[in-house]
Short mmCIF file of C-alpha atoms in Angstrom, two decimals:
data_model
loop_
_atom_site.label_atom_id
_atom_site.label_comp_id
_atom_site.label_asym_id
_atom_site.label_seq_id
_atom_site.Cartn_x
_atom_site.Cartn_y
_atom_site.Cartn_z
CA ALA A 244 0.01 0.01 -0.07
CA GLN A 245 1.31 3.53 -0.75
CA LYS A 246 2.32 5.32 2.45
CA ILE A 247 1.78 8.69 0.68
CA THR A 248 -0.80 9.27 -1.72
CA GLN A 249 -1.04 12.64 -3.73
CA THR A 250 -4.24 12.23 -6.17
CA GLN A 251 -3.61 15.43 -8.00
CA PRO A 252 -0.90 14.95 -10.66
CA GLY A 253 -1.36 18.38 -12.02
CA MET A 254 -3.07 21.68 -11.22
CA PHE A 255 -3.76 25.00 -12.85
CA VAL A 256 -4.28 28.07 -10.42
CA GLN A 257 -4.80 31.68 -11.21
CA GLU A 258 -2.32 34.00 -9.79
CA LYS A 259 -3.57 35.44 -6.50
CA GLU A 260 -5.78 32.47 -5.70
CA ALA A 261 -5.38 30.18 -2.80
CA VAL A 262 -4.57 26.64 -3.65
CA THR A 263 -5.01 23.32 -1.86
CA LEU A 264 -2.58 20.52 -2.60
CA ASP A 265 -4.02 16.98 -1.42
CA CYS A 266 -2.04 14.48 0.62
CA THR A 267 -3.27 11.48 2.70
CA TYR A 268 -0.99 9.00 4.56
CA ASP A 269 -0.96 5.68 5.90
CA THR A 270 0.76 4.69 9.00
CA SER A 271 -0.17 2.60 12.26
CA ASP A 272 2.69 4.26 14.21
CA PRO A 273 1.28 6.98 16.46
CA SER A 274 4.55 8.97 16.22
CA TYR A 275 5.02 10.45 13.02
CA GLY A 276 6.07 13.75 10.92
CA LEU A 277 4.55 15.02 7.83
CA PHE A 278 6.49 17.47 5.39
CA TRP A 279 6.30 19.23 2.31
CA TYR A 280 8.66 20.07 -0.10
CA LYS A 281 8.84 22.05 -3.18
CA GLN A 282 10.92 21.19 -6.40
CA PRO A 283 10.99 24.09 -8.94
CA SER A 284 12.25 23.42 -12.36
CA SER A 285 15.72 23.92 -11.46
CA GLY A 286 15.38 20.68 -9.53
CA GLU A 287 16.35 21.39 -5.98
CA MET A 288 14.26 20.26 -2.98
CA ILE A 289 13.12 23.03 -0.78
CA PHE A 290 11.47 22.53 2.61
CA LEU A 291 8.15 24.36 3.07
CA ILE A 292 6.37 23.31 6.23
CA TYR A 293 6.24 20.44 8.89
CA GLN A 294 3.50 19.08 11.06
CA GLY A 295 4.07 16.42 13.89
CA SER A 296 1.50 13.87 14.72
CA TYR A 297 1.15 15.05 18.25
CA ASP A 298 0.90 18.67 17.36
CA GLN A 299 -2.36 20.22 18.36
CA GLN A 300 -2.47 23.20 15.83
CA ASN A 301 -2.21 23.25 12.34
CA ALA A 302 1.47 24.35 11.11
CA THR A 303 1.73 27.67 9.16
CA GLU A 304 4.99 29.19 7.60
CA GLY A 305 4.11 32.36 5.65
CA ARG A 306 1.67 31.83 3.03
CA TYR A 307 2.13 27.90 3.73
CA SER A 308 -0.43 26.36 5.97
CA LEU A 309 -1.09 22.64 6.56
CA ASN A 310 -4.57 21.31 7.11
CA PHE A 311 -4.18 18.16 9.26
CA GLN A 312 -6.76 16.32 9.71
CA LYS A 313 -5.51 13.40 11.83
CA ALA A 314 -8.62 11.15 11.96
CA ARG A 315 -8.69 11.19 8.09
CA LYS A 316 -5.04 11.02 7.85
CA SER A 317 -4.78 13.92 5.62
CA ALA A 318 -2.11 16.69 5.36
CA ASN A 319 -3.29 19.18 2.84
CA LEU A 320 -0.97 22.04 2.07
CA VAL A 321 -2.62 25.29 1.35
CA ILE A 322 -0.86 28.08 -0.34
CA SER A 323 -2.48 31.44 0.22
CA ALA A 324 -2.25 34.27 -2.46
CA SER A 325 -0.42 32.06 -5.08
CA GLN A 326 2.22 33.54 -7.10
CA LEU A 327 4.11 32.73 -10.36
CA GLY A 328 6.94 31.59 -8.45
CA ASP A 329 4.94 28.96 -7.00
CA SER A 330 4.98 27.03 -10.08
CA ALA A 331 6.84 24.01 -9.24
CA MET A 332 6.33 20.32 -8.25
CA TYR A 333 5.11 19.60 -4.73
CA PHE A 334 5.78 16.56 -2.53
CA CYS A 335 4.18 15.45 0.47
CA ALA A 336 6.30 13.25 2.58
CA MET A 337 6.19 11.38 6.01
CA ARG A 338 8.93 9.83 8.49
CA GLU A 339 7.47 7.27 10.87
CA GLY A 340 8.39 6.83 14.39
CA LEU A 341 11.98 6.08 14.77
CA ASP A 342 12.76 5.65 11.02
CA ASP A 343 15.64 7.66 9.49
CA LYS A 344 14.02 7.84 6.01
CA ILE A 345 11.39 10.23 4.94
CA ILE A 346 9.00 8.78 2.39
CA PHE A 347 7.87 10.84 -0.47
CA GLY A 348 4.57 10.77 -2.52
CA LYS A 349 4.35 11.10 -6.38
CA GLY A 350 4.09 14.93 -6.17
CA THR A 351 1.58 17.26 -7.71
CA ARG A 352 3.01 19.51 -10.27
CA LEU A 353 1.44 23.21 -9.88
CA HIS A 354 1.09 25.60 -12.50
CA ILE A 355 0.33 29.40 -11.61
CA LEU A 356 -1.44 31.26 -14.39
CA PRO A 357 -0.90 34.97 -14.99
CA GLU B 936 21.69 29.19 5.46
CA PRO B 937 24.21 26.24 5.53
CA GLU B 938 24.12 23.87 2.28
CA VAL B 939 24.47 20.48 1.11
CA THR B 940 27.00 20.54 -1.67
CA GLN B 941 27.01 17.88 -4.34
CA THR B 942 29.48 17.34 -7.14
CA PRO B 943 29.30 16.96 -10.00
CA SER B 944 25.93 18.38 -11.05
CA HIS B 945 26.02 16.16 -14.15
CA GLN B 946 27.63 12.93 -14.74
CA VAL B 947 27.45 10.87 -18.01
CA THR B 948 28.92 7.59 -17.94
CA GLN B 949 28.83 4.33 -20.14
CA MET B 950 26.95 1.14 -18.83
CA GLY B 951 28.96 -0.96 -16.81
CA GLN B 952 31.36 1.54 -15.38
CA GLU B 953 31.72 2.57 -12.00
CA VAL B 954 30.61 6.08 -10.91
CA ILE B 955 31.02 7.97 -7.50
CA LEU B 956 28.86 10.88 -6.52
CA ARG B 957 29.91 13.16 -4.08
CA CYS B 958 28.41 15.14 -1.32
CA VAL B 959 29.58 17.39 1.62
CA PRO B 960 26.57 17.53 4.15
CA ILE B 961 26.13 20.40 6.71
CA SER B 962 28.85 20.39 8.99
CA ASN B 963 27.47 19.70 12.25
CA HIS B 964 24.95 17.14 10.93
CA LEU B 965 25.00 13.56 11.95
CA TYR B 966 22.65 11.86 9.49
CA PHE B 967 23.18 11.51 5.99
CA TYR B 968 21.11 10.11 3.10
CA TRP B 969 20.97 9.37 -0.46
CA TYR B 970 17.84 9.68 -2.66
CA ARG B 971 17.05 9.15 -6.19
CA GLN B 972 14.51 10.64 -8.73
CA ILE B 973 13.95 8.97 -12.09
CA LEU B 974 12.72 11.67 -14.47
CA GLY B 975 9.17 12.74 -13.89
CA GLN B 976 8.62 10.20 -10.80
CA LYS B 977 8.78 10.51 -7.21
CA VAL B 978 11.88 11.01 -4.84
CA GLU B 979 13.07 7.36 -3.60
CA PHE B 980 14.99 6.78 -0.58
CA LEU B 981 18.22 4.77 -1.15
CA VAL B 982 20.03 4.74 2.27
CA SER B 983 20.73 6.35 5.51
CA PHE B 984 24.10 6.59 7.10
CA TYR B 985 24.86 7.58 10.76
CA ASN B 986 27.92 6.84 13.16
CA ASN B 987 30.02 5.66 10.08
CA GLU B 988 27.46 2.91 9.29
CA ILE B 989 24.42 2.17 6.97
CA SER B 990 21.48 2.56 9.53
CA GLU B 991 18.70 1.89 6.86
CA LYS B 992 18.48 0.98 3.29
CA SER B 993 15.65 0.50 0.79
CA GLU B 994 15.34 -2.60 -1.88
CA ILE B 995 16.71 -0.44 -4.49
CA PHE B 996 20.20 -0.34 -2.57
CA ASP B 997 21.53 -3.61 -3.77
CA ASP B 998 25.28 -4.94 -3.92
CA GLN B 999 25.96 -2.44 -6.80
CA PHE B 1000 25.57 0.51 -4.57
CA SER B 1001 27.80 1.41 -1.55
CA VAL B 1002 28.33 4.56 0.52
CA GLU B 1003 31.38 5.97 2.40
CA ARG B 1004 32.26 8.82 4.48
CA PRO B 1005 36.17 8.94 3.62
CA ASP B 1006 36.82 11.73 5.79
CA GLY B 1007 35.13 14.26 8.18
CA SER B 1008 33.48 15.98 5.45
CA ASN B 1009 32.50 14.02 2.28
CA PHE B 1010 29.93 11.45 1.87
CA THR B 1011 30.02 9.39 -1.52
CA LEU B 1012 27.52 7.09 -3.20
CA LYS B 1013 29.37 4.50 -5.42
CA ILE B 1014 27.49 2.55 -8.24
CA ARG B 1015 29.90 -0.32 -9.12
CA SER B 1016 28.65 -1.23 -12.62
CA THR B 1017 26.13 1.18 -13.83
CA LYS B 1018 23.04 -0.11 -15.52
CA LEU B 1019 20.58 2.17 -18.04
CA GLU B 1020 18.16 1.97 -15.31
CA ASP B 1021 20.47 3.89 -12.82
CA SER B 1022 19.98 6.90 -15.06
CA ALA B 1023 18.21 9.52 -12.39
CA MET B 1024 18.78 12.55 -10.22
CA TYR B 1025 20.52 11.65 -7.17
CA PHE B 1026 19.98 13.70 -4.03
CA CYS B 1027 22.38 13.66 -1.13
CA ALA B 1028 20.68 15.00 2.26
CA SER B 1029 21.76 15.63 5.67
CA SER B 1030 19.85 16.38 9.05
CA GLU B 1031 21.27 17.15 12.38
CA ILE B 1032 20.07 14.56 14.79
CA GLY B 1033 17.57 12.37 12.70
CA ALA B 1034 14.53 13.21 14.76
CA THR B 1035 11.01 12.52 13.98
CA ASN B 1036 10.33 16.39 13.57
CA GLU B 1037 13.44 17.22 11.93
CA LYS B 1038 13.62 18.18 8.03
CA LEU B 1039 16.13 16.93 5.60
CA PHE B 1040 18.49 19.68 4.06
CA PHE B 1041 18.72 18.49 0.32
CA GLY B 1042 21.60 19.27 -2.17
CA SER B 1043 21.01 20.32 -5.74
CA GLY B 1044 21.43 16.86 -6.99
CA THR B 1045 23.62 15.01 -9.52
CA GLN B 1046 21.96 14.28 -12.83
CA LEU B 1047 23.46 10.96 -13.69
CA SER B 1048 23.06 9.51 -17.32
CA VAL B 1049 24.13 6.34 -18.18
CA LEU B 1050 24.54 5.33 -21.96
#
């Protein structure tokens, strides 16, 4: 079974609109962390935001927020007031318990339209 | 912000040749990783390294792969006999203490092309 599922392979959004990128995860470990990374066309992986399984509040980092719904095992990324520079691939990822590794989803390619 | 540095940015090699991909993790970090991304696909975990030994590896990381920390700063990935399907972007990453809530810092990647 997929550990991280991103159901939107691609999205087109008008500049300045808010956008939600979906992510669901699968784990039986009560302790886990969820991450979002951005990969622009240049290829580097840029950390955006983190949510811990025990965090009571949704994480926010500037224009990024994470809509964490633990019972539904979803961790959607919300980007407010989208900008042209937000066009990139976005990966949801998870680290479980004491694992070293972070597992990535297949990604969503976001296109911001002027 | 400190950076993970990878060299070279591009590597072209013939099938069957050995390649070594190099990385300089962030200096006070203790956990090191290699990931790969085949064109258009997801980022896949290969191996993690801590305290001079492999702490975790994936099914992809078979006998053709090895990692080494030859000195106090470099972290290398060696592919002994490259195959066409090894063509991918290889990312090195590091983290300070490997905690659950700790992000990985990624390098800019080495694009490996096997001909």
